[in-house]
Every structure is written in C-alpha cells, then in structure tokens.
PDB file of C-alpha atoms in Angstrom:
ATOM      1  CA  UNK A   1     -15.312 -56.903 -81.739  1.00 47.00           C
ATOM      2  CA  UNK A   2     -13.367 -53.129 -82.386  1.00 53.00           C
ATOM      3  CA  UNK A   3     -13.287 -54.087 -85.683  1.00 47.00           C
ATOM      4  CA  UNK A   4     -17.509 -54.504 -85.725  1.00 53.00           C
ATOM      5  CA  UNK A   5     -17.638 -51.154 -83.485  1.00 55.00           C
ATOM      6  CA  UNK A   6     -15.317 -49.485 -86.379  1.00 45.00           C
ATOM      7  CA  UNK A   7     -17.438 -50.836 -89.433  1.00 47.00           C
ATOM      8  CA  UNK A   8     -20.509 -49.823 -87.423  1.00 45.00           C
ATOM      9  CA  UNK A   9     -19.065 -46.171 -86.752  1.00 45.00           C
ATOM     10  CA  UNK A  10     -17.873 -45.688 -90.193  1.00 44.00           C
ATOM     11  CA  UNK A  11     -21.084 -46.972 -91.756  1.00 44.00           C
ATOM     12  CA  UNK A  12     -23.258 -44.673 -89.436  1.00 41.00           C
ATOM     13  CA  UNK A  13     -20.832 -41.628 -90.565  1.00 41.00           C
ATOM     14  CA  UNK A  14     -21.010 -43.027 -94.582  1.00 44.00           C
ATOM     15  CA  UNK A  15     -25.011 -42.355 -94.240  1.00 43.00           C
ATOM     16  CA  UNK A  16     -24.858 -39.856 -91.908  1.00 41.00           C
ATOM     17  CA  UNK A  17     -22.738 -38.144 -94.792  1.00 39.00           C
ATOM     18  CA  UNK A  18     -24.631 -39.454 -97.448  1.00 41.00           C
ATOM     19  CA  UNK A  19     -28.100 -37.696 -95.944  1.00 39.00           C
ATOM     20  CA  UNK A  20     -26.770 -34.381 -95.463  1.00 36.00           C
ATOM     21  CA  UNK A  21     -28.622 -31.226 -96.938  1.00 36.00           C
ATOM     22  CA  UNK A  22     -26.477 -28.914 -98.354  1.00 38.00           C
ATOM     23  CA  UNK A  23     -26.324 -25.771 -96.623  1.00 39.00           C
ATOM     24  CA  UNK A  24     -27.694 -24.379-100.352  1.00 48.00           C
ATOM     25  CA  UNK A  25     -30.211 -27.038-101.583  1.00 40.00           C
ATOM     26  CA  UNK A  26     -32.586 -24.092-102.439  1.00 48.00           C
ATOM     27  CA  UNK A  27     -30.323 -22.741-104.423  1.00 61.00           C
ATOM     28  CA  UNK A  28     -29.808 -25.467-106.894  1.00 88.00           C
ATOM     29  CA  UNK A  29     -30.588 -25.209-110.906  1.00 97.00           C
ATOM     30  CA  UNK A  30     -33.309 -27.310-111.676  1.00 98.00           C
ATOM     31  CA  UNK A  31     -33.286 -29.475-114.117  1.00 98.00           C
ATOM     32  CA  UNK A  32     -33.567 -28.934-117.576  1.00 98.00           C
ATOM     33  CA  UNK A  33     -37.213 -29.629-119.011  1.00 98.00           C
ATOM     34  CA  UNK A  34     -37.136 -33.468-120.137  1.00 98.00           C
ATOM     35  CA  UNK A  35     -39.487 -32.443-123.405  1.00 98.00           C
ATOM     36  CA  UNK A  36     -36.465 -31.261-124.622  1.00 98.00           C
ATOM     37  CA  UNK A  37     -34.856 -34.279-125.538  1.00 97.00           C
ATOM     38  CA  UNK A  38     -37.634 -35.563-127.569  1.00 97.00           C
ATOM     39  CA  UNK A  39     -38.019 -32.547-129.909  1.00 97.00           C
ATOM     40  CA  UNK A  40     -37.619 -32.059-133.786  1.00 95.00           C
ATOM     41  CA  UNK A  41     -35.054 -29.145-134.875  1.00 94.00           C
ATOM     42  CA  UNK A  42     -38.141 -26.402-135.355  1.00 93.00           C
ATOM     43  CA  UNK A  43     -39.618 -27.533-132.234  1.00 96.00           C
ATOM     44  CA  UNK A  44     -36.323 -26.740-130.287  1.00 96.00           C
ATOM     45  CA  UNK A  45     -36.045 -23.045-132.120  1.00 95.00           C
ATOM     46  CA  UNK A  46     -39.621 -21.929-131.382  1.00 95.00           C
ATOM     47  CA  UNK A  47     -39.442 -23.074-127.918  1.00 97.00           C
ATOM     48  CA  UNK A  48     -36.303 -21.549-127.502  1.00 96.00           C
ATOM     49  CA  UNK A  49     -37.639 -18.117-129.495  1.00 95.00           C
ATOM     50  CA  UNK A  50     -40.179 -18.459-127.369  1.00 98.00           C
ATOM     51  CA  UNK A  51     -38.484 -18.694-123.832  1.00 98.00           C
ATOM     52  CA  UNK A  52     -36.262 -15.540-125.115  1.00 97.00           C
ATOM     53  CA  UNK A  53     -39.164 -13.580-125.562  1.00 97.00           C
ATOM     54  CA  UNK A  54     -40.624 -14.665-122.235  1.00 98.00           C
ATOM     55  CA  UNK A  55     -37.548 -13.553-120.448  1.00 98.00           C
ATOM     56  CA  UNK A  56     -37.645 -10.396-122.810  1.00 97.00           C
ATOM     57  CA  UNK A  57     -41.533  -9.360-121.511  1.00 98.00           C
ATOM     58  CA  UNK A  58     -39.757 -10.137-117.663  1.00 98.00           C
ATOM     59  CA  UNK A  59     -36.513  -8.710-117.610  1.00 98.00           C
ATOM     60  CA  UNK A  60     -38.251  -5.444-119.079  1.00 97.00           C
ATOM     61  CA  UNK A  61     -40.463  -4.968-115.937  1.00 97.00           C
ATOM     62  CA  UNK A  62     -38.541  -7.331-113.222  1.00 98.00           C
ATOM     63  CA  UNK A  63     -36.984  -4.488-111.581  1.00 96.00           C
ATOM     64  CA  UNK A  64     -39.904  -3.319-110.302  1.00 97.00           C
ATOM     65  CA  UNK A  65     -40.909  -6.424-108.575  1.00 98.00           C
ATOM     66  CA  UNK A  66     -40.602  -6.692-105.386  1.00 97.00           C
ATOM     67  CA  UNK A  67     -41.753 -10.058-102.785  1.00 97.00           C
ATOM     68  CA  UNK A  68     -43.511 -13.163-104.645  1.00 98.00           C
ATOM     69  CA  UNK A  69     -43.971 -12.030-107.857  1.00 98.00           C
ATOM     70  CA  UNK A  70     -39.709 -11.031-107.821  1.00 98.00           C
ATOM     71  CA  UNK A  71     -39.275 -14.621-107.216  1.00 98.00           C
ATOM     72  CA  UNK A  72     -41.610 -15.914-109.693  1.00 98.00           C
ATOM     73  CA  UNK A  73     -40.294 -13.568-112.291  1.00 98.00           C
ATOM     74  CA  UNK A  74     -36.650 -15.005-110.953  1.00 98.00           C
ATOM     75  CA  UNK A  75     -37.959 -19.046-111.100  1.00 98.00           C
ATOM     76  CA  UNK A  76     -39.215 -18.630-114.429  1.00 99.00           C
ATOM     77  CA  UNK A  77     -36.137 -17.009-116.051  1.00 99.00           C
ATOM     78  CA  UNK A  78     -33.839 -19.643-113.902  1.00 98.00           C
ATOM     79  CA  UNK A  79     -35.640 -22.663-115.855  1.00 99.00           C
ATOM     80  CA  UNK A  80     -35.741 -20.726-119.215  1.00 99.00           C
ATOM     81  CA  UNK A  81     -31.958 -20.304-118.997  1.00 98.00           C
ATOM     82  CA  UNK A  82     -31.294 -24.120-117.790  1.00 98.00           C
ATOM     83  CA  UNK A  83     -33.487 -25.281-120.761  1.00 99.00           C
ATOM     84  CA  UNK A  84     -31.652 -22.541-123.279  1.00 98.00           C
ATOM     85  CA  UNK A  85     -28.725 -25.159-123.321  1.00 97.00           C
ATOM     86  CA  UNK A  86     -30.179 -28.371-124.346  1.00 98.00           C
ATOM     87  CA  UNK A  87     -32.563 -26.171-126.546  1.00 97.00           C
ATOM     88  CA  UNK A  88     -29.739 -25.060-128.706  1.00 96.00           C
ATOM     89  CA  UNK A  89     -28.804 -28.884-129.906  1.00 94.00           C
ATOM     90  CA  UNK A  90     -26.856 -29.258-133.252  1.00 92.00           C
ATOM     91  CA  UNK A  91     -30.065 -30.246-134.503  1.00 90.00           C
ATOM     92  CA  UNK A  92     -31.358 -27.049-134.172  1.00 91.00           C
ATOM     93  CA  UNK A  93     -29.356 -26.034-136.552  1.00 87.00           C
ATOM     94  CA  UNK A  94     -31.309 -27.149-139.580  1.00 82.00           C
ATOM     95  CA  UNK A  95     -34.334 -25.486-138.703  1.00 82.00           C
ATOM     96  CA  UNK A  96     -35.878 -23.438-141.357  1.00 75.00           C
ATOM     97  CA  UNK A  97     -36.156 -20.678-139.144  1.00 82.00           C
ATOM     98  CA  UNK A  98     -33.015 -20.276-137.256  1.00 83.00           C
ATOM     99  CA  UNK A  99     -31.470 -16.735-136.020  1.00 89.00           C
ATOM    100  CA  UNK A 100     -28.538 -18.110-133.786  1.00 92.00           C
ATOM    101  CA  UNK A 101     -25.424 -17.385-135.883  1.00 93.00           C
ATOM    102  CA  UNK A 102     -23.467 -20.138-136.864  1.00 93.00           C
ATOM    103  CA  UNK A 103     -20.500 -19.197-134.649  1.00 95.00           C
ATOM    104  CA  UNK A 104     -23.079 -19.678-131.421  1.00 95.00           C
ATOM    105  CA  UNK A 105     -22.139 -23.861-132.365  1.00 94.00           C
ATOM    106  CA  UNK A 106     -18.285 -23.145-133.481  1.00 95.00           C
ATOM    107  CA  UNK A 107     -17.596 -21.291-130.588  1.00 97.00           C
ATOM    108  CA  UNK A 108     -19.700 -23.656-128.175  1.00 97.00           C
ATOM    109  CA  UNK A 109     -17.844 -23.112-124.942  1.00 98.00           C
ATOM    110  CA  UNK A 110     -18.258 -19.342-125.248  1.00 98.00           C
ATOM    111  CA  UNK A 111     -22.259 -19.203-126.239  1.00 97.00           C
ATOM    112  CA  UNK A 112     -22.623 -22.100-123.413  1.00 97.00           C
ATOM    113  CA  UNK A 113     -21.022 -19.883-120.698  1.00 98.00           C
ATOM    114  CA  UNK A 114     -22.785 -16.905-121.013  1.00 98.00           C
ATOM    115  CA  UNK A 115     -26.175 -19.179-120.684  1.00 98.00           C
ATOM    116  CA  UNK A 116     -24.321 -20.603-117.126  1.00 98.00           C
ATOM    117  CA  UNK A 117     -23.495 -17.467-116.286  1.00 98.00           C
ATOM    118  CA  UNK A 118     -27.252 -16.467-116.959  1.00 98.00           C
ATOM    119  CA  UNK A 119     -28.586 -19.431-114.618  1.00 98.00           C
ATOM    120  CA  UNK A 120     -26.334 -18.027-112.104  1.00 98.00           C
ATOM    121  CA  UNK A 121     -27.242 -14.201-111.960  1.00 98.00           C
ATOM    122  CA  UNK A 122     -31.590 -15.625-112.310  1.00 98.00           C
ATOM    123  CA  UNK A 123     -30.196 -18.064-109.150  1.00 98.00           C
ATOM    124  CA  UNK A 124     -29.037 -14.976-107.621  1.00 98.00           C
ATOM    125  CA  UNK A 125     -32.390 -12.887-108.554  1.00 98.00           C
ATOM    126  CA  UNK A 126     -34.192 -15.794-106.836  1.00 98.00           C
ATOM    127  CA  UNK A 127     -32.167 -15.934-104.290  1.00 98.00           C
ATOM    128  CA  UNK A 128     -32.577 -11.966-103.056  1.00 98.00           C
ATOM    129  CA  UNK A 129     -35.923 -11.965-104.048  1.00 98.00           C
ATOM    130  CA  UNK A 130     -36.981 -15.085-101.598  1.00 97.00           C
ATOM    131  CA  UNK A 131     -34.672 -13.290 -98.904  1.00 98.00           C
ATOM    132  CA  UNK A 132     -36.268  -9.769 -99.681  1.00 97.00           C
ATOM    133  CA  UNK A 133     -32.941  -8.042-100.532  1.00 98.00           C
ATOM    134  CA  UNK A 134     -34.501  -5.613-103.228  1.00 97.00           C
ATOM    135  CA  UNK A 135     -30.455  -4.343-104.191  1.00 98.00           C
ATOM    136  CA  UNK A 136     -29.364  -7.235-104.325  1.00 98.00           C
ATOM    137  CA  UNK A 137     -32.205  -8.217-106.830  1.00 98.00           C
ATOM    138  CA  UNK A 138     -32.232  -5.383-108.829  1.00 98.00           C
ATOM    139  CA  UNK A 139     -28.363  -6.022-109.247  1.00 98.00           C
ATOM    140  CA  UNK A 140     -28.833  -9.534-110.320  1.00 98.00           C
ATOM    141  CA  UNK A 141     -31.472  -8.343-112.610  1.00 98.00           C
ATOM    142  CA  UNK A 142     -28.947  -5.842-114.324  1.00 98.00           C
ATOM    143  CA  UNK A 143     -26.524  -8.487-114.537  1.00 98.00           C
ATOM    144  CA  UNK A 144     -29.003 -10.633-116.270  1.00 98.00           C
ATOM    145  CA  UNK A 145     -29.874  -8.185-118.437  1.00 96.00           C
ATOM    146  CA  UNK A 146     -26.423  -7.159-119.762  1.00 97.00           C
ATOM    147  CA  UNK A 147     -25.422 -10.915-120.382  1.00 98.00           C
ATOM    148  CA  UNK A 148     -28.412 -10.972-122.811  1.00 96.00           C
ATOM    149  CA  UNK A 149     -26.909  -8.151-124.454  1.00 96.00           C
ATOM    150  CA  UNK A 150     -23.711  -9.474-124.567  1.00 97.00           C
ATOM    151  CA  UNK A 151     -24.962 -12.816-125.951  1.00 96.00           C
ATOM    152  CA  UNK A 152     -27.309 -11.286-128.982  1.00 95.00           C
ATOM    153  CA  UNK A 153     -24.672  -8.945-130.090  1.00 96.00           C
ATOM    154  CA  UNK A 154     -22.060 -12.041-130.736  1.00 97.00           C
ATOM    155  CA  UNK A 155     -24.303 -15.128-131.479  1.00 96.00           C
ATOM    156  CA  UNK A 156     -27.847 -13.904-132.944  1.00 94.00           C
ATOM    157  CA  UNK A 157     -28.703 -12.703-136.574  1.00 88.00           C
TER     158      UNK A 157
END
C-alpha cells in the first residue's frame, strides 16, 4: 500500500509540475510565422525587406509611444525579429535581389545573435510598455535601435 500512496504522490507532483505557468509566460517569443517555411528564395527577401522597413517606419517614431500603441509597436517588431531568422534561409541567397552580404551566411552565429538579441530588447519594449514603465521602454527602444545599426553596418550591402 506505501508503495501505491508513493506512486500516487509522485504522479500528482509529475502533473502538478507538468501544469505549472511560468512565472514569465507573457514574456515568451512567439513563434516564428509558419508561411515561412513554404516560401521561394524572392519570397523570403521581400518579406524580409519588407519587415525591415516596417520596423524602420516604427523604431523611427516608437519612442514617443506611450500605453497600447507602445505595446503594439513592441508586438509587431517582436514577431518581425523572430521571423528575421527563418527569413534569412540559405535559399535566400539566390534571390535576384539580395542586399544581405555574403558574410551575414559565413559568419551565421554572429548575424543570428544580433537578431536574438533583437527579440530580446522588442521582448523588453513589450514588456515596459504593457507594465507602463516609459524609461524602461524608451531604453529598450534605443537598444533596439543600435543593434540595427550594428547589424547593417557588418551584414547589408
């Protein structure tokens, strides 16, 4: 019988475990857009020329955003950068209009971290905007910003 109490106890805590929240769900990266997957080489390049100049027309006027439209600004860059990665796919780089540098696929790790490192300063735009911390925002935005400076001057024609 104490060995049907222990199963019992262990399965309750396995579930119990297994159901958690975490303390951050809100905070997780969505997932990348599944469209992706299925698209020719010039498809991924204007949708990814595209997203950059979405997040371009945002990040010029997302410091002055304050309450919902902060966060929207924030949830639309956070999926354009989660997207950015699977929308630079080796195949992209056959397209007849291309201006990623070749070194943006040689030195993969590198290009690929400054997009994470994008998704993380949007998360943390989102983050202060849903929470109303206009600094802390504004920061994020500036962070954001600078990373797409950092990334065009190395890996874009």
């Amino acid at each position: 019988m104490r060995l049907n109490r222990l199963s019992l106890a262990a399965a309750v805590t396995i579930i119990a475990l297994g159901n958690m929240v975490p303390l951050h769900a809100q905070d997780a990266l969505p997932a990348p857009d599944p469209a992706i997957a299925s698209m020719s080489p010039d498809e991924l390049v204007t949708t990814r020329e595209n997203k950059m100049k979405e997040n371009g027309g945002i990040l010029r006027s997302a410091a002055g955003l304050t309450g919902a439209a902060a966060e929207e600004a924030a949830t639309t860059l956070l999926q354009n950068y989660v997207d950015f990665i699977p929308l630079f796919d080796q195949r992209s780089q056959s397209a007849l209009t291309n201006s990623a540098l070749p070194i943006a696929w040689e030195d993969w790790a590198g290009f690929s971290a400054l997009f994470e490192q994008s998704q993380q300063a949007a998360l943390a735009m989102k983050t202060a905007a849903g929470a109303g911390d206009q600094a802390g925002y504004v920061k994020a935005v500036e962070t954001l910003g600078g990373l797409c400076g950092q990334c065009h001057g190395k890996y874009r024609l």
